[in-house]
mmCIF file of C-alpha atoms in Angstrom:
data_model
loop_
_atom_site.group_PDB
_atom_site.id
_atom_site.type_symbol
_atom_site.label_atom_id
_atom_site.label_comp_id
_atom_site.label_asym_id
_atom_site.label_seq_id
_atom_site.Cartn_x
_atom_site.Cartn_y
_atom_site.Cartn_z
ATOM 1 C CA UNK T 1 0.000 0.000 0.000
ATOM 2 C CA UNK T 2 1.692 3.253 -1.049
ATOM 3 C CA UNK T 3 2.195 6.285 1.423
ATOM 4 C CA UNK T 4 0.891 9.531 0.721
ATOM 5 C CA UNK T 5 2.418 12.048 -0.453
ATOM 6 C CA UNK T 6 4.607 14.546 2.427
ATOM 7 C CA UNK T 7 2.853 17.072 3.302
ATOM 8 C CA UNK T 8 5.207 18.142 6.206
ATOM 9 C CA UNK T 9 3.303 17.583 8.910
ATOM 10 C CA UNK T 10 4.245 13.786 8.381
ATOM 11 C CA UNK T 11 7.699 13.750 7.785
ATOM 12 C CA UNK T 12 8.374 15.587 11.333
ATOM 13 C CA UNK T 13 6.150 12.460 12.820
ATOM 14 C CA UNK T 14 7.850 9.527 10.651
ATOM 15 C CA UNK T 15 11.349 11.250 11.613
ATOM 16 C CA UNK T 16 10.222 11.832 15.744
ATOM 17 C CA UNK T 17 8.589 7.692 15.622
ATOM 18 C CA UNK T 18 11.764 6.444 13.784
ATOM 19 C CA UNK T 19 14.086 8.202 16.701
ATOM 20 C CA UNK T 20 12.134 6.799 19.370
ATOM 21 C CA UNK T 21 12.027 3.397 18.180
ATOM 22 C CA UNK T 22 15.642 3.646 17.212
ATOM 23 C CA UNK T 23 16.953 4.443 20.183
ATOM 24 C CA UNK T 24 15.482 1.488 22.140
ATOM 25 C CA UNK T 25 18.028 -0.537 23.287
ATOM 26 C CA UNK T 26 16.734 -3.863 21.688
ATOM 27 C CA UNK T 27 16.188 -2.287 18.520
ATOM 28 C CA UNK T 28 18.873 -3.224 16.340
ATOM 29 C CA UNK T 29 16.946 -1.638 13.280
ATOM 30 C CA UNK T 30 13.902 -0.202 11.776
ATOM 31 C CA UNK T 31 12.691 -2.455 8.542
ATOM 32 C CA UNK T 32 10.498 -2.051 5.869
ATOM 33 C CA UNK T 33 9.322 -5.534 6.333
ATOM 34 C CA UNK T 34 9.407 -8.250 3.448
ATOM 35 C CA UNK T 35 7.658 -6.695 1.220
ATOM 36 C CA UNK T 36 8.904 -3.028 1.691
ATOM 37 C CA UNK T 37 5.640 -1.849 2.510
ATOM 38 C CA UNK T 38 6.209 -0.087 6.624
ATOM 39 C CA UNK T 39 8.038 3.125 4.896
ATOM 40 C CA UNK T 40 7.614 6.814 4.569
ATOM 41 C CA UNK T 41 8.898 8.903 1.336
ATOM 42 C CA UNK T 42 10.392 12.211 2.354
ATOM 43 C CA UNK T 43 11.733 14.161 0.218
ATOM 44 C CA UNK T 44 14.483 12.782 -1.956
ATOM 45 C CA UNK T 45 14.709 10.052 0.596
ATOM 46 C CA UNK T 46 12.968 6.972 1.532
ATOM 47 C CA UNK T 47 12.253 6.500 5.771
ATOM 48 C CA UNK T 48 11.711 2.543 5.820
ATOM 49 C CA UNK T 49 9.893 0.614 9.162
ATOM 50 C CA UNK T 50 7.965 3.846 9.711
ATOM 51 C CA UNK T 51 5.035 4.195 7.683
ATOM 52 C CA UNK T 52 2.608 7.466 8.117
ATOM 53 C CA UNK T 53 -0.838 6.344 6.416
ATOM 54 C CA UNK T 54 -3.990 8.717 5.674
ATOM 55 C CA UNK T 55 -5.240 10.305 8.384
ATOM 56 C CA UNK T 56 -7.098 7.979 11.271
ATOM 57 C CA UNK T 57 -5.035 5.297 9.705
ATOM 58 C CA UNK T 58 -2.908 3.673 12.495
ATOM 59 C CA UNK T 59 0.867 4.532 12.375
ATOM 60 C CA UNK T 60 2.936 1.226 11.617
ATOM 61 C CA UNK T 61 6.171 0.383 12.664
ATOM 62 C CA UNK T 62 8.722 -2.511 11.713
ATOM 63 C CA UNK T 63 11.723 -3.214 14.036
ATOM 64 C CA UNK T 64 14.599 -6.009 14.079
ATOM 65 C CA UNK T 65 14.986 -6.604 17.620
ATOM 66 C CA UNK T 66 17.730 -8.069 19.266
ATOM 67 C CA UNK T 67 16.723 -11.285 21.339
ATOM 68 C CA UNK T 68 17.789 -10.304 24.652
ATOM 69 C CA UNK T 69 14.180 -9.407 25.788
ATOM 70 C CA UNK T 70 10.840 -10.677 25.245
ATOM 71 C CA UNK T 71 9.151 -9.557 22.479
ATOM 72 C CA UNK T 72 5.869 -8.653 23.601
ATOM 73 C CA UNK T 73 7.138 -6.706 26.230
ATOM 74 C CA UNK T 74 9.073 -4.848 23.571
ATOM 75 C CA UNK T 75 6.569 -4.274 21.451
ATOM 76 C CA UNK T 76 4.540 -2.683 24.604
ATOM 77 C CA UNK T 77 6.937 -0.239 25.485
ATOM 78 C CA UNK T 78 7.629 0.797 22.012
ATOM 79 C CA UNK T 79 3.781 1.243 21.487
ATOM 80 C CA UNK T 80 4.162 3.086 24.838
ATOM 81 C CA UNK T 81 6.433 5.038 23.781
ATOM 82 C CA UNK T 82 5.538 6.329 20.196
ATOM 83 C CA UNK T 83 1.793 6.354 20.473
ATOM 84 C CA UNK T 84 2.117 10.256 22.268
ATOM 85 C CA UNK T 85 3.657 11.592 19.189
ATOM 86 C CA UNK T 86 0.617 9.848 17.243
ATOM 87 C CA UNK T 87 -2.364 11.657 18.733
ATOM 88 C CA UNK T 88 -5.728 9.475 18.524
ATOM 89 C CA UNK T 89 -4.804 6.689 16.168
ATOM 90 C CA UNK T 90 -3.362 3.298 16.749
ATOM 91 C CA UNK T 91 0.228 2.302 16.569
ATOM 92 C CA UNK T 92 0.814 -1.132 15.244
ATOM 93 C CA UNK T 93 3.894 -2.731 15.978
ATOM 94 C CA UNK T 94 5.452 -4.900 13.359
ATOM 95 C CA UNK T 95 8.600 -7.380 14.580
ATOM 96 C CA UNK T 96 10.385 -8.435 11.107
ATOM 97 C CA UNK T 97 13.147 -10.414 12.054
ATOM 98 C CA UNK T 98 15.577 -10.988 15.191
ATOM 99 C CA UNK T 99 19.088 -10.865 15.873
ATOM 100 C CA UNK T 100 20.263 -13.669 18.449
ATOM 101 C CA UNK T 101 24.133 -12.374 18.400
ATOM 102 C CA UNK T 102 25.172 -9.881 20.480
ATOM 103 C CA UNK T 103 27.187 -7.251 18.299
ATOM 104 C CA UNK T 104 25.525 -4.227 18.407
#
């Protein structure tokens, strides 16, 4: 399903939820998932495991996490902590893949 076209207002939210899930510990990487589809064009750029849909639409997110946690509990605390830069809509939570090493 393609993304909209930027209008601003969403590439300051696909940039702010990309940070936050970034900087989770267990997140070893945001992911467009297999078939590209959790992404967010930007100007001249393409945001992937973030995607921004129409508005109401909920606000999905794909992450490789590393498997040093449980993933549900993961996956609550990033919903936790993206879905206050998301107003009223959901925030679905996609995990693509794992990493079992531990290089980070």
């Amino acid at each position: 399903m393609p993304t909209r076209p930027d209008t601003g207002r969403e590439t300051t939210l696909a940039e702010r939820v990309a940070a936050v899930a970034a900087a989770h510990p267990a997140v070893a990487r945001l992911d467009a998932g297999e078939f590209g589809a959790l992404a967010t064009y930007l100007p001249g750029r393409r945001l992937v495991g973030v995607r921004i849909g129409e508005a109401g639409e909920p606000v999905e997110l794909g992450v490789v996490l590393h498997l040093d946690r449980p993933i549900p509990e993961v996956a609550q605390v990033l919903r936790r902590q993206v879905a206050p830069l998301c107003g009223a809509v959901p925030v679905n939570i996609t995990v693509t893949d794992v990493v079992t090493d531990d290089r980070r």
